[in-house]
Short mmCIF file of C-alpha atoms in Angstrom, two decimals:
data_model
loop_
_atom_site.label_atom_id
_atom_site.label_comp_id
_atom_site.label_asym_id
_atom_site.label_seq_id
_atom_site.Cartn_x
_atom_site.Cartn_y
_atom_site.Cartn_z
CA UNK N 10 -11.96 -0.27 -25.26
CA UNK N 11 -8.60 -0.98 -25.12
CA UNK N 12 -8.34 -4.27 -23.10
CA UNK N 13 -5.17 -5.59 -21.19
CA UNK N 14 -4.44 -9.18 -21.01
CA UNK N 15 -3.44 -10.16 -16.88
CA UNK N 16 -0.54 -12.65 -16.76
CA UNK N 17 -0.36 -14.19 -13.69
CA UNK N 18 3.00 -13.27 -12.46
CA UNK N 19 4.29 -17.32 -11.97
CA UNK N 20 3.39 -17.59 -15.23
CA UNK N 21 5.31 -14.33 -16.43
CA UNK N 22 8.14 -15.71 -14.86
CA UNK N 23 8.08 -18.94 -16.78
CA UNK N 24 7.92 -17.51 -20.07
CA UNK N 25 10.72 -15.42 -19.74
CA UNK N 26 12.87 -18.25 -18.47
CA UNK N 27 11.71 -20.27 -21.73
CA UNK N 28 12.09 -17.56 -23.93
CA UNK N 29 15.73 -16.51 -22.76
CA UNK N 30 17.09 -19.85 -22.55
CA UNK N 31 15.37 -20.54 -25.87
CA UNK N 32 17.63 -17.72 -27.47
CA UNK N 33 20.51 -18.69 -25.88
CA UNK N 34 20.26 -22.46 -26.74
CA UNK N 35 19.47 -21.67 -30.29
CA UNK N 36 22.98 -19.30 -31.06
CA UNK N 37 24.73 -22.91 -31.70
CA UNK N 38 22.21 -23.32 -34.95
CA UNK N 39 24.47 -20.24 -36.29
CA UNK N 40 27.53 -21.50 -35.52
CA UNK N 41 26.83 -25.31 -36.93
CA UNK N 42 25.08 -23.91 -39.87
CA UNK N 43 26.98 -24.79 -43.87
CA UNK N 44 27.07 -22.41 -46.55
CA UNK N 45 24.25 -25.23 -48.15
CA UNK N 46 22.28 -23.77 -45.05
CA UNK N 47 22.18 -27.77 -43.84
CA UNK N 48 23.29 -28.47 -39.93
CA UNK N 49 26.37 -30.11 -38.73
CA UNK N 50 25.17 -31.88 -35.89
CA UNK N 51 28.47 -32.47 -35.04
CA UNK N 52 29.50 -28.56 -34.78
CA UNK N 53 26.48 -28.12 -33.38
CA UNK N 54 26.82 -30.48 -30.18
CA UNK N 55 30.06 -29.07 -29.86
CA UNK N 56 28.56 -25.32 -29.96
CA UNK N 57 25.83 -26.54 -27.47
CA UNK N 58 28.03 -27.88 -24.41
CA UNK N 59 28.49 -24.45 -22.73
CA UNK N 60 24.75 -23.70 -23.05
CA UNK N 61 23.90 -27.04 -21.36
CA UNK N 62 26.52 -26.35 -18.28
CA UNK N 63 25.59 -23.21 -18.12
CA UNK N 64 21.53 -24.08 -17.75
CA UNK N 65 22.53 -27.30 -15.94
CA UNK N 66 24.70 -24.80 -12.76
CA UNK N 67 21.65 -22.10 -13.18
CA UNK N 68 19.19 -24.05 -12.18
CA UNK N 69 21.12 -25.92 -9.74
CA UNK N 70 21.90 -23.04 -8.09
CA UNK N 71 18.33 -21.77 -8.63
CA UNK N 72 15.80 -24.16 -7.43
CA UNK N 73 18.69 -26.08 -4.95
CA UNK N 74 21.71 -24.18 -3.86
CA UNK N 75 20.63 -21.05 -2.95
CA UNK N 76 17.72 -21.53 -1.22
CA UNK N 77 18.69 -24.58 1.07
CA UNK N 78 22.25 -22.76 1.32
CA UNK N 79 22.57 -19.02 0.69
CA UNK N 80 18.92 -17.64 2.47
CA UNK N 81 19.92 -20.13 5.30
CA UNK N 82 22.96 -18.29 5.95
CA UNK N 83 25.13 -20.99 4.73
CA UNK N 84 27.52 -18.69 2.89
CA UNK N 85 30.63 -20.71 3.21
CA UNK N 86 28.83 -24.17 2.11
CA UNK N 87 27.57 -22.34 -0.97
CA UNK N 88 30.46 -21.21 -2.18
CA UNK N 89 32.71 -24.02 -1.69
CA UNK N 90 29.71 -26.41 -3.35
CA UNK N 91 29.68 -24.00 -6.45
CA UNK N 92 33.73 -23.85 -6.30
CA UNK N 93 33.48 -27.83 -6.87
CA UNK N 94 30.86 -27.79 -9.50
CA UNK N 95 32.03 -25.25 -11.52
CA UNK N 96 35.53 -27.04 -11.57
CA UNK N 97 34.54 -30.70 -12.11
CA UNK N 98 32.13 -28.76 -14.94
CA UNK N 99 35.46 -26.92 -16.61
CA UNK N 100 37.17 -30.26 -16.54
CA UNK N 101 34.05 -31.72 -18.05
CA UNK N 102 33.28 -28.94 -20.93
CA UNK N 103 37.28 -29.51 -22.15
CA UNK N 104 37.36 -33.51 -22.29
CA UNK N 105 34.09 -33.08 -24.05
CA UNK N 106 35.36 -30.22 -26.37
CA UNK N 107 38.35 -32.58 -27.33
CA UNK N 108 36.08 -35.92 -27.61
CA UNK N 109 33.43 -34.30 -30.43
CA UNK N 110 35.18 -31.63 -32.19
CA UNK N 111 39.69 -32.07 -31.54
CA UNK N 112 40.76 -28.71 -32.89
CA UNK N 113 42.14 -29.29 -36.16
CA UNK N 114 46.01 -28.14 -36.65
CA UNK N 115 46.59 -24.73 -38.07
CA UNK N 116 50.39 -23.70 -38.72
CA UNK N 117 49.58 -20.48 -39.68
CA UNK N 118 47.93 -19.63 -36.36
CA UNK N 119 48.91 -19.94 -32.23
CA UNK N 120 47.13 -22.47 -30.45
CA UNK N 121 46.30 -20.35 -26.87
CA UNK N 122 47.35 -22.03 -24.18
CA UNK N 123 45.20 -24.62 -22.40
CA UNK N 124 44.32 -22.38 -19.74
CA UNK N 125 42.71 -19.84 -21.74
CA UNK N 126 39.69 -21.99 -22.56
CA UNK N 127 39.77 -22.95 -18.75
CA UNK N 128 39.65 -19.95 -18.28
CA UNK N 129 37.36 -18.63 -20.64
CA UNK N 130 34.78 -21.73 -19.42
CA UNK N 131 34.95 -21.38 -15.83
CA UNK N 132 34.43 -17.73 -15.59
CA UNK N 133 30.87 -18.51 -17.96
CA UNK N 134 29.75 -20.40 -15.29
CA UNK N 135 30.51 -18.35 -12.72
CA UNK N 136 28.82 -15.82 -14.65
CA UNK N 137 25.94 -17.99 -14.87
CA UNK N 138 25.88 -18.75 -10.87
CA UNK N 139 25.71 -14.74 -10.47
CA UNK N 140 22.67 -14.10 -12.39
CA UNK N 141 21.12 -17.09 -11.26
CA UNK N 142 21.96 -15.38 -7.84
CA UNK N 143 20.73 -12.09 -8.68
CA UNK N 144 17.59 -12.88 -10.23
CA UNK N 145 16.88 -15.14 -7.07
CA UNK N 146 17.88 -12.43 -4.74
CA UNK N 147 15.62 -10.08 -6.54
CA UNK N 148 12.87 -12.03 -6.06
CA UNK N 149 13.33 -12.56 -2.72
CA UNK N 150 13.63 -8.66 -2.15
CA UNK N 151 10.31 -8.27 -4.20
CA UNK N 152 8.50 -10.86 -2.28
CA UNK N 153 10.07 -9.63 1.59
CA UNK N 154 8.67 -5.82 0.11
CA UNK N 155 5.02 -7.03 -0.93
CA UNK N 156 4.67 -8.89 2.58
CA UNK N 157 6.09 -5.79 4.46
CA UNK N 158 3.62 -3.55 2.31
CA UNK N 159 0.90 -5.51 3.33
CA UNK N 160 2.27 -5.76 6.67
CA UNK N 161 2.06 -2.23 6.93
CA UNK N 162 -1.19 -1.90 5.38
CA UNK N 163 -2.71 -4.58 7.78
CA UNK N 164 -1.16 -2.61 10.80
CA UNK N 165 -2.70 1.03 9.71
CA UNK N 166 -6.38 -1.14 8.87
CA UNK N 167 -5.87 -2.51 12.99
CA UNK N 168 -5.23 1.25 14.01
CA UNK N 169 -7.64 2.52 11.90
CA UNK N 170 -10.38 0.14 13.51
CA UNK N 171 -9.52 0.66 16.80
CA UNK N 172 -9.74 4.49 16.47
CA UNK N 173 -13.52 3.52 14.81
CA UNK N 174 -13.94 1.49 17.84
CA UNK N 175 -12.86 4.31 20.33
CA UNK N 176 -15.01 6.47 18.42
CA UNK N 177 -18.49 4.88 18.63
CA UNK N 178 -18.69 5.11 22.71
CA UNK N 179 -16.53 9.13 22.33
CA UNK N 180 -19.71 10.06 20.10
CA UNK N 181 -22.25 8.30 22.05
CA UNK N 182 -20.99 9.51 25.65
CA UNK N 183 -21.01 13.15 24.35
CA UNK N 184 -24.18 12.37 22.89
CA UNK N 185 -26.07 11.18 26.06
CA UNK N 186 -24.36 13.52 28.06
CA UNK N 187 -26.22 16.44 26.24
CA UNK N 188 -29.68 14.30 26.50
CA UNK N 189 -29.00 13.71 29.92
CA UNK N 190 -28.89 17.40 30.54
CA UNK N 191 -32.18 17.94 28.81
CA UNK N 192 -34.22 15.45 30.88
CA UNK N 193 -33.26 17.82 34.09
CA UNK N 194 -35.63 20.30 32.47
CA UNK N 195 -37.71 19.51 29.39
CA UNK N 196 -38.66 15.45 28.77
CA UNK N 197 -40.72 16.20 25.71
CA UNK N 198 -36.70 17.47 24.33
CA UNK N 199 -35.52 14.72 25.75
CA UNK N 200 -37.63 12.38 24.40
CA UNK N 201 -37.37 13.84 21.09
CA UNK N 202 -33.45 13.84 21.35
CA UNK N 203 -33.51 10.03 21.79
CA UNK N 204 -35.98 9.44 18.82
CA UNK N 205 -32.99 11.81 16.37
CA UNK N 206 -30.15 9.81 18.03
CA UNK N 207 -31.82 6.21 17.12
CA UNK N 208 -31.47 7.66 13.51
CA UNK N 209 -27.60 8.22 13.73
CA UNK N 210 -27.01 4.96 15.19
CA UNK N 211 -27.42 2.75 12.67
CA UNK N 212 -24.98 5.21 10.66
CA UNK N 213 -22.18 4.97 13.64
CA UNK N 214 -22.77 1.23 14.12
CA UNK N 215 -22.39 -0.21 10.39
CA UNK N 216 -21.44 2.60 8.02
CA UNK N 217 -18.55 3.38 10.43
CA UNK N 218 -17.00 -0.36 9.96
CA UNK N 219 -16.34 0.95 6.07
CA UNK N 220 -13.10 2.39 5.24
CA UNK N 221 -15.01 4.76 2.63
CA UNK N 222 -18.59 6.40 2.57
CA UNK N 223 -20.31 8.10 -0.12
CA UNK N 224 -20.23 11.53 0.59
CA UNK N 225 -23.66 11.95 0.73
CA UNK N 226 -24.49 9.65 3.30
CA UNK N 227 -21.55 11.55 5.64
CA UNK N 228 -23.72 14.82 4.88
CA UNK N 229 -27.03 13.07 5.70
CA UNK N 230 -25.46 12.13 9.08
CA UNK N 231 -23.99 15.59 9.80
CA UNK N 232 -27.67 17.16 9.55
CA UNK N 233 -29.35 14.55 11.50
CA UNK N 234 -26.71 15.47 14.15
CA UNK N 235 -26.81 19.08 13.87
CA UNK N 236 -30.75 18.76 14.15
CA UNK N 237 -30.20 16.90 17.49
CA UNK N 238 -27.78 19.21 18.92
CA UNK N 239 -30.60 21.94 18.10
CA UNK N 240 -33.13 20.14 20.46
CA UNK N 241 -31.07 20.98 23.49
CA UNK N 242 -29.49 24.47 22.43
CA UNK N 243 -31.18 27.90 23.94
CA UNK N 244 -32.84 30.60 21.08
CA UNK N 245 -29.54 32.53 21.84
CA UNK N 246 -27.27 30.09 19.59
CA UNK N 247 -27.20 30.96 16.32
CA UNK N 248 -26.81 27.78 14.04
CA UNK N 249 -25.92 28.18 10.24
CA UNK N 250 -25.18 25.07 7.89
CA UNK N 251 -24.41 25.50 4.13
CA UNK N 252 -23.72 22.18 2.48
CA UNK N 253 -22.38 22.81 -1.18
CA UNK N 254 -21.69 19.30 -2.30
CA UNK N 255 -22.93 16.95 -5.93
CA UNK N 256 -26.19 15.81 -6.29
CA UNK N 257 -26.60 12.75 -4.65
CA UNK N 258 -22.23 12.65 -4.46
CA UNK N 259 -20.68 9.44 -4.50
CA UNK N 260 -17.43 10.66 -3.59
CA UNK N 261 -15.91 8.21 -1.40
CA UNK N 262 -14.83 10.07 2.61
CA UNK N 263 -13.48 8.57 5.53
CA UNK N 264 -16.60 8.09 8.09
CA UNK N 265 -17.20 10.82 10.59
CA UNK N 266 -14.13 12.66 9.82
CA UNK N 267 -15.96 15.46 10.82
CA UNK N 268 -18.05 15.23 13.44
CA UNK N 269 -15.21 15.61 16.01
CA UNK N 270 -14.50 19.05 14.43
CA UNK N 271 -18.56 19.63 15.16
CA UNK N 272 -18.96 18.26 18.78
CA UNK N 273 -16.09 20.44 19.43
CA UNK N 274 -17.90 23.11 17.99
CA UNK N 275 -21.12 22.74 20.34
CA UNK N 276 -19.22 21.65 23.61
CA UNK N 277 -16.32 25.18 23.05
CA UNK N 278 -18.87 27.36 21.17
CA UNK N 279 -21.87 27.62 22.98
CA UNK N 280 -22.12 30.01 25.74
CA UNK N 281 -25.21 29.52 28.30
CA UNK N 282 -25.55 32.98 28.96
CA UNK N 283 -24.17 35.03 26.20
CA UNK N 284 -24.93 35.04 22.23
CA UNK N 285 -23.05 32.01 20.53
CA UNK N 286 -23.16 31.09 16.82
CA UNK N 287 -21.86 28.52 14.90
CA UNK N 288 -21.44 28.18 11.39
CA UNK N 289 -20.58 24.71 9.49
CA UNK N 290 -20.06 24.59 5.71
CA UNK N 291 -19.15 21.66 3.66
CA UNK N 292 -18.20 22.11 -0.04
CA UNK N 293 -16.89 19.65 -2.44
CA UNK N 294 -15.26 20.48 -5.60
CA UNK N 295 -13.47 18.50 -8.33
CA UNK N 296 -10.73 18.74 -6.35
CA UNK N 297 -11.14 18.47 -2.81
CA UNK N 298 -13.89 18.26 -0.10
CA UNK N 299 -13.54 21.26 2.71
CA UNK N 300 -15.45 21.50 6.07
CA UNK N 301 -15.10 25.26 7.45
CA UNK N 302 -16.23 25.06 10.88
CA UNK N 303 -16.75 28.68 12.72
CA UNK N 304 -18.01 29.48 16.37
CA UNK N 305 -17.86 31.73 19.11
CA UNK N 306 -14.93 30.73 21.52
CA UNK N 307 -15.90 29.99 25.16
CA UNK N 308 -12.99 26.96 26.01
CA UNK N 309 -14.48 24.65 29.15
CA UNK N 310 -12.61 25.14 32.13
CA UNK N 311 -10.45 21.93 33.71
CA UNK N 312 -12.93 20.99 36.34
CA UNK N 313 -15.46 20.10 33.26
CA UNK N 314 -15.15 16.67 32.66
CA UNK N 315 -18.28 16.53 29.77
CA UNK N 316 -16.71 14.08 27.02
CA UNK N 317 -13.35 11.80 26.82
CA UNK N 318 -10.98 14.67 25.14
CA UNK N 319 -10.13 12.07 22.45
CA UNK N 320 -12.09 13.56 19.40
CA UNK N 321 -9.28 15.86 17.76
CA UNK N 322 -6.60 13.72 18.37
CA UNK N 323 -8.28 10.79 16.73
CA UNK N 324 -9.27 13.37 13.87
CA UNK N 325 -5.81 13.53 13.34
CA UNK N 326 -4.31 10.47 13.95
CA UNK N 327 -6.99 9.29 11.32
CA UNK N 328 -6.28 11.94 8.17
CA UNK N 329 -2.43 11.23 8.01
CA UNK N 330 -3.28 7.24 8.29
CA UNK N 331 -5.82 7.55 5.57
CA UNK N 332 -4.61 11.00 3.83
CA UNK N 333 -1.25 11.00 4.57
CA UNK N 334 -0.27 14.20 1.89
CA UNK N 335 -3.92 14.90 0.94
CA UNK N 336 -4.94 17.19 3.45
CA UNK N 337 -5.01 20.46 5.28
CA UNK N 338 -6.34 21.00 8.82
CA UNK N 339 -5.93 25.06 9.75
CA UNK N 340 -7.11 26.06 13.36
CA UNK N 341 -6.34 29.48 15.55
CA UNK N 342 -8.52 31.95 17.62
CA UNK N 343 -9.17 34.90 16.74
CA UNK N 344 -7.05 37.81 17.54
CA UNK N 345 -9.29 38.51 20.00
CA UNK N 346 -10.07 35.50 21.30
CA UNK N 347 -13.83 35.51 20.27
CA UNK N 348 -13.73 33.31 17.43
CA UNK N 349 -12.18 29.70 16.91
CA UNK N 350 -11.78 28.61 13.52
CA UNK N 351 -11.28 24.82 12.21
CA UNK N 352 -10.67 23.70 8.37
CA UNK N 353 -9.62 20.43 6.82
CA UNK N 354 -9.30 20.54 3.25
CA UNK N 355 -9.29 17.07 1.71
CA UNK N 356 -8.05 15.63 -1.10
CA UNK N 357 -9.99 12.69 -1.86
CA UNK N 358 -9.26 9.15 -3.91
CA UNK N 359 -11.85 9.19 -6.57
CA UNK N 360 -12.11 5.14 -6.83
CA UNK N 361 -11.02 3.07 -3.98
#
């Protein structure tokens, strides 16, 4: 198995600096070598003046001038300070160059004007300063982007947590309303419903606090919920379920992502006087998880105050926050208005 070496970012940054400057300071060795392989150290010092100056101006900006002037929006002071330092260092370089290795007279080659050397040295120091600014700005942008992404992640997690906290009382309210309706005409069924409800509460109160749960756990919860709802419906309601998932599937899925659709089917798919049906199918493939619900359509009137009406809105928000670009949600009423279809297909994250 191939292993990768995880180098901390700060350590990697230091290594890059050492390698780059090491190569830069190695160049004078090639200019100072004699034909017999020995090094003329005076010549080496002569050629090391510019790398040393570039090194100094680079890190003076890197550690002091950029963070304390440029990043604090004192650009004029930053430019003026660099201009003064570069001017002084340029004069110093020319003085040391003439002191260590004065140019030998060569009558066969014209000597360039002195200002050419000053301009060359100054341009090199300006380039070193610009490189320092570019690197520090790049690091600052990278850090700012990382902080922005972390802030977005924290905000998303907070919003999801808030949605989950809203969903718990919403789910509990609807279920208690159903049990309350049973008490009036069948206390035995109401007691059985309370027992079934206790099986669901642990999942709702604890597992729902996780970002993802194994699909098998979500399916068990849905099965228990459907059995709870069977208790209160009349015999003329047909409830069909099909679950085609992998055995003991551990595919991660957002908890309670489908329950509002199922609640909606029981709320709007059952008539107290006419035959009704609810069909719930959940399938899993290697690419997606699909929940399809078909039910007879008996929409509630505005006078029906049961439930809070926030379930489907929460589903939409959670899907967009957790699975952006990884889901499809189809929902519509049949042409004759007698059947309602809601189908969500999700491409899950196989590792989280």
